[in-house]
Coordinates of C-alpha atoms in Angstrom, one line a residue:
Chain A
X1 CA -50.9 2.8 3.7
X2 CA -48.3 0.2 3.2
X3 CA -49.5 -3.6 3.2
X4 CA -48.0 -5.5 6.1
X5 CA -47.7 -9.0 4.3
X6 CA -46.3 -7.3 1.0
X7 CA -42.9 -8.8 0.5
X8 CA -40.1 -6.2 0.6
X9 CA -40.3 -5.3 4.2
X10 CA -37.8 -7.7 6.1
X11 CA -39.2 -9.4 9.3
X12 CA -38.5 -8.2 12.6
X13 CA -37.1 -11.7 13.8
X14 CA -35.6 -14.1 11.6
X15 CA -35.7 -17.9 12.8
X16 CA -32.0 -19.3 13.1
X17 CA -30.7 -21.6 10.6
X18 CA -29.7 -25.4 11.4
X19 CA -26.2 -24.3 11.5
X20 CA -26.8 -21.8 14.1
X21 CA -28.6 -23.8 16.1
X22 CA -25.6 -26.4 15.8
X23 CA -23.0 -24.0 16.9
X24 CA -25.1 -22.7 20.0
X25 CA -25.5 -26.4 21.0
X26 CA -21.6 -27.5 20.7
X27 CA -20.9 -24.2 22.5
X28 CA -23.1 -25.0 25.5
X29 CA -21.9 -28.4 25.8
X30 CA -18.4 -27.3 25.8
X31 CA -18.9 -24.8 28.3
X32 CA -21.2 -26.8 30.7
X33 CA -18.3 -29.6 30.6
X34 CA -15.6 -27.4 31.0
X35 CA -17.5 -25.5 34.1
X36 CA -17.8 -29.0 35.7
X37 CA -14.4 -30.0 34.7
X38 CA -12.9 -27.2 36.7
X39 CA -14.6 -28.1 40.1
X40 CA -15.6 -24.8 40.8
X41 CA -17.0 -24.7 44.5
X42 CA -18.1 -22.1 46.9
X43 CA -15.8 -23.9 49.4
X44 CA -12.6 -23.8 47.0
X45 CA -13.2 -20.1 46.4
X46 CA -13.5 -19.1 50.0
X47 CA -10.5 -21.0 50.6
X48 CA -8.4 -19.6 47.7
X49 CA -9.6 -16.0 49.1
X50 CA -8.2 -16.5 52.3
X51 CA -5.0 -18.0 50.9
X52 CA -4.5 -15.0 48.4
X53 CA -5.1 -12.6 51.7
X54 CA -2.2 -15.0 53.5
X55 CA 0.1 -14.2 50.5
X56 CA -0.6 -10.6 50.5
X57 CA -0.1 -10.5 54.2
X58 CA 3.4 -12.0 53.7
X59 CA 4.1 -9.9 50.7
X60 CA 3.7 -6.6 52.4
X61 CA 5.8 -4.4 52.6
X62 CA 7.7 -5.0 49.4
X63 CA 11.2 -6.1 50.2
X64 CA 14.0 -3.7 48.9
X65 CA 16.9 -6.2 50.1
X66 CA 17.7 -7.1 46.4
X67 CA 16.5 -4.0 44.7
X68 CA 20.1 -4.0 42.8
X69 CA 19.6 -7.6 41.8
X70 CA 16.1 -7.2 40.2
X71 CA 17.2 -4.0 38.6
X72 CA 19.9 -6.0 36.6
X73 CA 17.1 -8.4 35.8
X74 CA 14.9 -6.1 34.4
X75 CA 17.6 -4.3 32.5
X76 CA 18.5 -7.9 30.9
X77 CA 14.7 -8.4 30.4
X78 CA 14.7 -5.0 28.4
X79 CA 17.8 -5.7 26.5
X80 CA 16.4 -9.3 25.4
X81 CA 13.1 -7.4 24.4
X82 CA 15.2 -4.7 22.1
X83 CA 17.8 -7.0 20.9
X84 CA 15.3 -9.6 19.7
X85 CA 12.9 -7.3 18.2
X86 CA 15.7 -5.6 16.0
X87 CA 16.9 -8.9 14.6
X88 CA 13.3 -9.9 14.1
X89 CA 12.4 -6.9 12.4
X90 CA 15.4 -6.7 10.1
X91 CA 14.8 -10.6 9.1
X92 CA 10.8 -9.5 8.7
X93 CA 11.5 -7.2 5.8
X94 CA 12.7 -9.6 3.1
X95 CA 10.1 -12.2 4.7
X96 CA 7.7 -9.4 4.0
X97 CA 8.5 -8.8 0.6
X98 CA 8.4 -12.4 -0.2
X99 CA 4.6 -12.8 1.2
X100 CA 3.0 -9.7 -0.1
X101 CA 1.6 -10.3 -3.5
X102 CA 2.6 -7.4 -5.4
X103 CA 6.3 -8.0 -4.3
X104 CA 6.8 -11.9 -4.3
X105 CA 9.1 -12.8 -7.2
X106 CA 6.7 -15.9 -7.8
X107 CA 3.5 -17.2 -6.3
X108 CA 5.1 -20.6 -5.1
X109 CA 7.8 -18.8 -3.1
X110 CA 4.8 -16.5 -1.8
X111 CA 3.2 -19.9 -0.7
X112 CA 6.2 -21.0 1.2
X113 CA 7.1 -17.9 2.7
X114 CA 3.4 -17.2 4.2
X115 CA 3.5 -20.8 5.6
X116 CA 6.4 -20.2 7.2
X117 CA 5.5 -17.0 8.7
X118 CA 2.3 -18.8 9.8
X119 CA 4.2 -21.5 11.7
X120 CA 6.3 -19.1 13.4
X121 CA 3.0 -17.2 14.6
X122 CA 1.3 -20.0 15.7
X123 CA 3.9 -21.6 18.2
X124 CA 3.5 -19.6 21.4
X125 CA 6.7 -17.8 22.3
X126 CA 7.2 -20.1 25.4
X127 CA 7.2 -23.1 23.6
X128 CA 9.9 -21.3 21.0
X129 CA 11.7 -20.4 24.6
X130 CA 11.6 -24.1 26.0
X131 CA 13.0 -25.2 22.4
X132 CA 15.8 -22.7 22.6
X133 CA 16.7 -23.7 26.0
X134 CA 17.2 -27.2 25.1
X135 CA 19.3 -25.8 22.0
X136 CA 21.7 -23.2 23.6
X137 CA 21.2 -23.7 27.2
X138 CA 19.7 -21.6 30.1
X139 CA 20.1 -17.6 29.8
X140 CA 19.1 -14.8 27.8
X141 CA 20.2 -16.2 24.3
X142 CA 17.3 -18.6 24.3
X143 CA 15.0 -15.7 25.2
X144 CA 16.2 -13.5 22.4
X145 CA 15.9 -16.3 19.7
X146 CA 12.4 -16.9 20.9
X147 CA 11.5 -13.2 20.4
X148 CA 13.1 -13.1 17.3
X149 CA 11.1 -15.9 16.2
X150 CA 7.9 -14.5 17.5
X151 CA 8.6 -11.2 16.1
X152 CA 9.0 -12.5 12.5
X153 CA 5.6 -14.3 12.8
X154 CA 4.0 -11.0 14.1
X155 CA 6.1 -8.2 11.7
X156 CA 6.2 -10.2 8.6
X157 CA 2.6 -10.6 8.4
X158 CA 1.6 -7.1 9.2
X159 CA 4.2 -5.7 7.2
X160 CA 3.5 -7.7 4.1
X161 CA -0.2 -6.7 4.7
X162 CA 0.8 -3.0 4.6
X163 CA 3.1 -3.5 1.3
X164 CA -0.1 -5.0 -0.1
X165 CA -2.1 -2.1 0.2
X166 CA 0.3 0.5 -1.2
X167 CA -1.1 2.7 -4.0
X168 CA 0.2 1.2 -6.9
X169 CA 0.4 4.5 -9.0
X170 CA 3.5 6.0 -7.9
X171 CA 5.4 2.7 -8.5
X172 CA 3.8 2.6 -11.8
X173 CA 5.0 5.9 -12.7
X174 CA 8.5 4.9 -11.5
X175 CA 8.4 1.8 -13.7
X176 CA 7.1 3.8 -16.7
X177 CA 10.6 6.0 -16.1
X178 CA 12.3 2.7 -16.4
X179 CA 13.0 1.9 -13.0
X180 CA 13.6 -1.8 -12.2
X181 CA 11.5 -3.8 -9.8
X182 CA 14.0 -3.5 -6.7
X183 CA 14.0 0.0 -7.4
X184 CA 10.4 0.3 -7.3
X185 CA 10.3 -1.3 -4.3
X186 CA 13.0 0.6 -2.5
X187 CA 11.8 4.3 -4.2
X188 CA 7.9 4.0 -3.9
X189 CA 6.9 0.9 -1.6
X190 CA 9.0 0.9 1.2
X191 CA 8.8 4.8 1.9
X192 CA 5.0 4.8 1.8
X193 CA 5.0 2.0 4.2
X194 CA 7.9 3.3 6.4
X195 CA 5.5 4.9 9.1
X196 CA 3.5 1.8 9.3
X197 CA 6.6 -0.4 9.9
X198 CA 7.8 1.9 12.6
X199 CA 4.3 1.5 14.4
X200 CA 4.0 -2.2 13.9
X201 CA 7.8 -2.6 15.4
X202 CA 6.8 -0.8 18.4
X203 CA 3.8 -2.8 19.1
X204 CA 6.5 -5.7 18.8
X205 CA 8.7 -3.9 21.4
X206 CA 5.5 -3.9 24.0
X207 CA 4.4 -7.3 23.0
X208 CA 8.3 -8.7 23.3
X209 CA 9.0 -6.7 26.8
X210 CA 5.5 -8.8 28.2
X211 CA 6.8 -12.1 26.7
X212 CA 10.3 -11.2 27.7
X213 CA 9.0 -11.4 31.5
X214 CA 7.3 -14.6 31.0
X215 CA 10.3 -16.2 29.4
X216 CA 12.3 -16.4 32.3
X217 CA 9.6 -18.7 33.8
X218 CA 11.1 -21.4 31.6
X219 CA 14.8 -20.2 32.4
X220 CA 15.4 -18.0 29.1
X221 CA 16.8 -15.3 30.9
X222 CA 15.3 -11.8 32.5
X223 CA 13.2 -11.0 35.4
X224 CA 11.1 -14.0 35.0
X225 CA 13.8 -16.3 36.6
X226 CA 14.2 -14.2 39.7
X227 CA 10.0 -14.1 40.2
X228 CA 9.8 -18.0 40.0
X229 CA 12.9 -18.5 42.6
X230 CA 11.6 -15.7 44.7
X231 CA 8.0 -17.4 44.7
X232 CA 9.6 -21.0 45.1
X233 CA 11.4 -19.9 48.0
X234 CA 8.0 -18.3 49.5
X235 CA 9.9 -14.8 49.5
X236 CA 6.7 -13.3 48.8
X237 CA 7.8 -9.9 49.6
X238 CA 10.6 -10.1 47.2
X239 CA 7.9 -11.5 44.7
X240 CA 5.7 -8.6 45.1
X241 CA 8.5 -5.9 44.5
X242 CA 9.4 -8.0 41.3
X243 CA 5.6 -7.9 40.0
X244 CA 5.4 -4.2 41.1
X245 CA 8.6 -3.3 38.7
X246 CA 7.3 -5.5 35.8
X247 CA 4.1 -3.3 36.4
X248 CA 6.1 -0.2 36.1
X249 CA 8.5 -1.0 33.5
X250 CA 5.6 -2.5 31.1
X251 CA 3.4 0.4 31.1
X252 CA 6.4 2.8 30.9
X253 CA 7.3 1.2 27.5
X254 CA 3.8 1.3 26.5
X255 CA 3.8 4.8 27.3
X256 CA 6.9 5.9 25.3
X257 CA 6.1 3.3 22.4
X258 CA 2.8 5.0 22.1
X259 CA 4.2 8.8 22.0
X260 CA 6.8 7.7 19.4
X261 CA 4.1 6.0 17.5
X262 CA 1.8 9.2 17.4
X263 CA 5.0 11.2 16.4
X264 CA 5.6 9.1 13.4
X265 CA 2.1 8.8 12.0
Chain B
X1 CA 11.1 10.6 -31.2
X2 CA 9.1 9.1 -33.5
X3 CA 6.1 6.7 -32.8
X4 CA 4.7 3.9 -35.1
X5 CA 1.6 2.4 -34.2
X6 CA 0.7 -0.5 -36.5
X7 CA -2.5 -2.5 -36.6
X8 CA -2.4 -2.5 -32.7
X9 CA -5.0 -4.8 -31.2
X10 CA -5.1 -5.5 -27.4
X11 CA -7.9 -7.9 -25.8
X12 CA -8.1 -8.1 -21.8
X13 CA -7.7 -11.6 -20.4
X14 CA -11.5 -11.8 -19.8
X15 CA -12.1 -11.2 -23.5
X16 CA -12.9 -7.6 -23.7
X17 CA -11.7 -5.9 -27.1
X18 CA -10.2 -2.6 -26.1
X19 CA -8.2 -1.8 -29.2
X20 CA -8.6 -3.0 -32.9
X21 CA -6.4 -2.1 -36.0
X22 CA -5.2 1.2 -34.2
X23 CA -2.5 2.3 -37.1
X24 CA -0.9 5.7 -36.9
X25 CA 2.5 7.4 -37.0
X26 CA 3.7 10.5 -34.9
X27 CA 6.7 12.2 -36.4
X28 CA 9.4 13.5 -33.9
X29 CA 8.2 16.7 -32.5
X30 CA 4.4 16.4 -33.0
X31 CA 2.1 17.4 -30.6
X32 CA -0.9 14.7 -30.5
X33 CA -4.0 14.9 -28.3
X34 CA -6.0 11.8 -27.9
X35 CA -9.6 12.2 -27.6
X36 CA -12.6 9.8 -27.0
X37 CA -15.2 8.6 -24.3
X38 CA -14.4 6.7 -21.2
X39 CA -13.4 3.2 -21.8
X40 CA -12.9 4.0 -25.6
X41 CA -9.2 2.7 -25.0
X42 CA -6.8 5.7 -24.8
X43 CA -5.3 5.1 -21.5
X44 CA -4.7 1.4 -22.5
X45 CA -3.1 2.6 -26.0
X46 CA -0.8 4.8 -23.5
X47 CA 0.0 1.7 -21.2
X48 CA 0.6 -0.4 -24.4
X49 CA 3.1 2.3 -25.6
X50 CA 5.1 2.1 -22.5
X51 CA 4.9 -1.6 -22.7
X52 CA 3.4 -1.9 -19.4
X53 CA 0.5 -3.8 -21.1
X54 CA 0.8 -6.8 -23.2
X55 CA 0.3 -6.1 -26.7
X56 CA -2.4 -8.8 -28.4
X57 CA -1.5 -8.2 -32.1
X58 CA 0.3 -5.7 -34.3
X59 CA 3.1 -3.9 -32.8
X60 CA 4.4 -0.4 -31.6
X61 CA 7.7 0.9 -32.7
X62 CA 9.1 3.9 -30.7
X63 CA 12.7 5.1 -31.9
X64 CA 13.3 1.8 -33.7
X65 CA 12.5 -0.4 -30.7
X66 CA 9.6 -2.8 -31.2
X67 CA 8.0 -2.6 -28.1
X68 CA 6.2 -5.9 -28.7
X69 CA 9.2 -7.9 -29.1
X70 CA 11.7 -5.9 -26.6
X71 CA 13.6 -7.6 -24.0
X72 CA 13.1 -6.5 -20.5
X73 CA 16.3 -4.5 -20.4
X74 CA 15.5 -2.8 -24.0
X75 CA 12.1 -1.7 -22.8
X76 CA 13.5 -0.3 -19.9
X77 CA 16.1 1.5 -21.5
X78 CA 13.2 2.9 -23.8
X79 CA 11.3 3.9 -20.8
X80 CA 13.7 5.6 -19.1
X81 CA 13.6 8.0 -22.4
X82 CA 10.0 8.4 -22.2
X83 CA 8.6 10.7 -19.6
X84 CA 5.5 10.2 -18.4
X85 CA 2.8 12.6 -16.6
X86 CA -0.4 11.1 -14.9
X87 CA -3.8 12.1 -14.0
X88 CA -3.0 11.4 -10.3
X89 CA 0.4 12.8 -10.3
X90 CA 1.7 9.5 -8.9
X91 CA 4.3 10.8 -6.7
X92 CA 5.9 9.1 -3.7
X93 CA 3.8 11.3 -1.0
X94 CA 5.9 11.0 2.0
X95 CA 9.0 11.8 0.5
X96 CA 10.4 15.3 -0.2
X97 CA 9.9 17.1 -3.4
X98 CA 13.4 16.9 -4.3
X99 CA 13.7 13.0 -4.0
X100 CA 10.6 12.6 -6.1
X101 CA 12.3 14.8 -9.0
X102 CA 15.5 12.8 -8.5
X103 CA 13.6 9.6 -9.1
X104 CA 13.4 10.6 -12.8
X105 CA 16.9 9.3 -12.9
X106 CA 16.0 5.8 -11.7
X107 CA 16.0 4.3 -15.2
X108 CA 19.3 5.5 -16.1
X109 CA 21.6 5.9 -12.9
X110 CA 20.0 3.0 -10.8
X111 CA 19.0 3.1 -7.3
X112 CA 21.9 4.4 -5.9
X113 CA 22.2 7.2 -8.3
X114 CA 18.5 8.4 -7.6
X115 CA 18.6 8.3 -3.9
X116 CA 19.2 11.7 -2.2
X117 CA 21.5 10.0 0.4
X118 CA 23.7 8.3 -2.4
X119 CA 23.1 10.5 -5.4
X120 CA 25.9 12.4 -7.2
X121 CA 26.1 16.2 -6.4
X122 CA 25.3 16.7 -10.3
X123 CA 22.1 14.8 -9.8
X124 CA 21.0 16.9 -6.7
X125 CA 21.8 20.4 -8.4
X126 CA 20.4 18.9 -11.5
X127 CA 17.2 18.1 -9.7
X128 CA 16.8 21.7 -8.2
X129 CA 17.3 23.1 -11.8
X130 CA 14.3 21.1 -12.8
X131 CA 12.4 22.2 -9.9
X132 CA 13.3 25.9 -10.8
X133 CA 12.2 25.5 -14.3
X134 CA 8.5 24.4 -13.1
X135 CA 8.9 27.4 -10.5
X136 CA 9.1 25.2 -7.3
X137 CA 12.8 25.5 -6.1
X138 CA 11.4 27.2 -3.2
X139 CA 9.5 23.9 -2.1
X140 CA 12.0 21.2 -2.6
X141 CA 12.3 20.3 1.0
X142 CA 8.7 19.9 1.3
X143 CA 6.9 16.8 1.9
X144 CA 5.4 15.9 -1.7
X145 CA 1.7 15.3 -0.3
X146 CA 1.3 18.6 1.4
X147 CA 1.5 20.4 -2.0
X148 CA -1.8 21.5 -3.9
X149 CA -2.8 19.5 -6.9
X150 CA -1.2 21.7 -9.5
X151 CA 2.0 22.2 -7.6
X152 CA 2.2 18.1 -7.6
X153 CA 1.8 18.0 -11.3
X154 CA 4.4 20.6 -11.6
X155 CA 6.8 18.2 -9.3
X156 CA 5.6 15.4 -11.9
X157 CA 6.8 17.5 -14.8
X158 CA 10.0 18.3 -13.2
X159 CA 10.6 14.3 -12.7
X160 CA 10.0 14.2 -16.4
X161 CA 12.5 16.6 -17.0
X162 CA 14.9 14.9 -15.2
X163 CA 14.8 12.0 -17.3
X164 CA 15.7 14.3 -20.3
X165 CA 13.1 12.2 -22.3
X166 CA 12.7 12.6 -26.1
X167 CA 9.0 12.0 -25.7
X168 CA 6.2 12.8 -23.3
X169 CA 3.2 10.7 -22.8
X170 CA 0.6 12.2 -20.6
X171 CA -2.7 10.4 -19.4
X172 CA -5.4 13.1 -18.7
X173 CA -2.8 15.6 -16.9
X174 CA -5.3 18.3 -15.9
X175 CA -8.4 15.8 -15.0
X176 CA -7.9 16.5 -11.2
X177 CA -7.1 20.1 -11.1
X178 CA -9.7 23.0 -11.3
X179 CA -9.5 24.9 -14.5
X180 CA -7.2 27.8 -13.7
X181 CA -4.3 25.1 -12.6
X182 CA -5.2 23.0 -15.3
X183 CA -4.3 26.0 -17.7
X184 CA -1.2 26.5 -16.1
X185 CA 0.1 22.9 -16.1
X186 CA -0.8 22.5 -19.7
X187 CA 1.1 25.9 -20.4
X188 CA 3.9 24.8 -18.5
X189 CA 3.9 21.3 -20.1
X190 CA 3.9 22.5 -23.7
X191 CA 6.0 25.3 -23.1
X192 CA 8.8 22.7 -21.9
X193 CA 7.7 20.4 -24.8
X194 CA 8.1 23.0 -27.6
X195 CA 11.4 24.6 -26.1
X196 CA 12.9 21.1 -26.2
X197 CA 11.3 20.0 -29.6
X198 CA 10.0 16.9 -27.8
X199 CA 7.0 14.6 -29.2
X200 CA 4.2 14.5 -27.0
X201 CA 1.2 12.1 -26.9
X202 CA -1.5 13.6 -24.3
X203 CA -4.7 11.9 -23.5
X204 CA -7.4 14.8 -22.6
X205 CA -11.2 15.1 -22.2
X206 CA -11.3 18.9 -22.3
X207 CA -12.1 19.6 -26.2
X208 CA -11.5 23.1 -25.8
X209 CA -7.8 22.3 -24.4
X210 CA -7.3 19.8 -27.3
X211 CA -8.1 22.3 -29.8
X212 CA -5.7 24.9 -28.0
X213 CA -2.6 22.8 -27.5
X214 CA -2.4 20.1 -30.4
X215 CA -1.0 20.1 -33.8
X216 CA -3.1 17.0 -34.3
X217 CA -5.9 15.4 -32.8
X218 CA -6.7 11.4 -32.8
X219 CA -10.0 10.5 -31.9
X220 CA -10.9 6.9 -30.6
X221 CA -14.2 5.3 -30.2
X222 CA -14.7 1.7 -29.3
X223 CA -11.1 0.7 -29.9
X224 CA -10.5 2.2 -33.2
X225 CA -9.3 5.6 -34.7
X226 CA -12.3 7.5 -36.3
X227 CA -10.9 11.0 -36.2
X228 CA -7.3 11.9 -37.2
X229 CA -6.4 15.5 -38.1
X230 CA -5.4 19.0 -37.4
X231 CA -7.5 20.9 -34.9
X232 CA -8.6 23.4 -37.5
X233 CA -9.6 20.4 -40.2
X234 CA -11.8 18.7 -37.7
X235 CA -15.7 19.9 -37.1
X236 CA -17.3 20.3 -33.6
X237 CA -19.6 17.4 -35.0
X238 CA -16.7 15.3 -36.1
X239 CA -15.6 15.6 -32.3
X240 CA -19.0 15.4 -30.7
X241 CA -19.7 12.0 -32.6
X242 CA -16.8 10.8 -30.6
X243 CA -18.8 10.8 -27.5
X244 CA -22.0 9.7 -29.4
X245 CA -21.9 6.0 -27.9
X246 CA -21.7 7.3 -24.6
X247 CA -24.9 9.7 -25.0
X248 CA -26.9 6.8 -26.4
X249 CA -25.8 4.6 -23.6
X250 CA -26.7 7.4 -21.2
X251 CA -30.2 7.9 -22.9
X252 CA -30.7 4.2 -22.5
X253 CA -29.7 4.4 -18.8
X254 CA -32.1 7.4 -18.2
X255 CA -34.8 5.5 -19.9
X256 CA -34.4 2.4 -17.3
X257 CA -34.4 4.5 -14.3
X258 CA -37.8 6.2 -15.7
X259 CA -39.2 2.5 -16.3
X260 CA -38.2 1.8 -12.8
X261 CA -39.7 4.6 -11.5
X262 CA -43.1 4.4 -13.5
X263 CA -43.5 0.9 -12.3
X264 CA -42.8 1.7 -8.6
X265 CA -45.8 4.6 -8.9
X266 CA -47.9 1.7 -10.4
X267 CA -47.2 -0.7 -7.5
X268 CA -47.6 2.2 -5.0
X269 CA -51.1 2.8 -6.8
X270 CA -52.5 -0.8 -6.1
X271 CA -52.1 -0.4 -2.2

C-alpha cells in the first residue's frame, strides 16, 4: 500500500497564498463599495419595472410612419461601417507588417508601431467619435474616422499576430532562391495569412456595424441620431421600430459575415 | 558551378561549436552526399553555403563569389543560381502548384515577374514545362497543400528547375517520404542533375541511398569531416563510425533510464 504521508502525492487542498488573500480582499472591498454606491433598493427596482412597463405600453405597436427615414439612416450606418472598415483594413496591413517581429524593418520601428496600435485600441470608439465631431463636425464623416481608428487598433494587432505565426520555411525557401525581403512577404507570408485576414476583417465589420449604431448618439451620423431624437421627443413607438430594425440588421450582418468566413477558412 | 569550403568554422551565439575547420572543394558536376548523425552540423553547413547563416571563421567560395564577404545584392544573385530542395518541401501551401513553381524566378525576375497575375507568358509557359518534366503538369491548378508529400517534393524540384540553377543543395529531400516515394524523388532529382550536368550537395540519412546516388560521400562527425571519398572506397565500418557518438549517447541514456527504474523499484520495496 502507498504511504499517505510519503512526499510525491499532492495534497487535495493547498492553502491560498498571501497574494491570493489580498486579491480576494481587494475584490470584496470594491464589490461591497460599488453595491452600496449604486443605491440598489427594492423600492427603486419596483418603480423601475413599472416605468419600463409604461415605456413598453407607449412603444407598442411600433410606428411605421417614418420607416423611409429610418431605412435611410440605417443605410448610412451600414455605409459608415463598410467604408470605415475598408480604409481601416487597408491601413492595418502596413501597420501590421511594422508590428510583427518577423517582418519589421527594425525593433525600434516595431516598438513605435506597436504602441501606436495599442493607443488606437485603448481609446474607445465613442471617444474617437467625440473627438472627430469636434474636428470635422456632425455627420457620418466623424463616424467613419472613428471606425477607421477602431479598426486599425483591432485589425493591425490580429494581423501582426497572424504574421508572426506564419511557417518560416516557405519564406526561407524563397530567400534561398534569391528573393528579396519584400518578395518573401508578398509571396510566402501574405498568402498564408490571407484567409485569417479576411476572417478578422469580417469580425471587424460586425464590430463596426454595432459601433456605428452607437456613434450616432454623439452625433457622428447613422441610425443612432434618429434613436436619440425619438427618445428625447418621447416618441417611444418610433424608438421601438428603430431598436427592432437595429436588431434585424446586426443579426443579418453577423449571419452574412459568418457564412463568408466559413467559405474562406 | 564549383564550391570551395575553406577552414570553415561556425559557432552559435550561445557558444555551441557546430562546425570546425571544415575544408573541402567540390568540382563542377560532382554529386556529393553529406552523411552524419543528427546535430553533426550538416544542415548548418548547407545554410552557411546559402549565406543564410553567418560564418564565424574561414570562407565558402561558390563560383568565385565569397559567401563570407559578399554584399547582400551579390549574395541574392548567387542564391538565385542555387536551387534548394528541403525536407519539408517548403512550398506556399494555399497557393496553386503553378504559382509555387513560378516563385523560382523571384530571384531573377522580381516579384512582378514571378506572380501569376503579372508574370510574362514566357514565364507562365516555362513553369508548365518544368511541371511537365516532373510529371505534374495535370496538377498545375491545384492548391499545393492538397498534394501528397512525394508530389509536393516534385513541385519543389520543378521550382528548382525554374531557377535554372547551376548547383543544387538538397537538405534531407526524402526524410518525410515513404521509401517508394523517396526512391522516385531521388531518381527524378538525380536524372535532372545528370542531364543538365549540375553540381549537387545532398544531405541524407539513408546510407543505402547515399551509396546508390553519390559520386562522393563526405561524412561529418561533431562538426568535423571524418570521411571523404567515393562510395566504393568507403567501408561500412567507416560509415557506421559516423553514428558511433550517437550510439554511445543512446547507451548512456538507456543506462540512466535503467538506473531510474531500479531506484523506483527500491523505493517501492520499502513500503
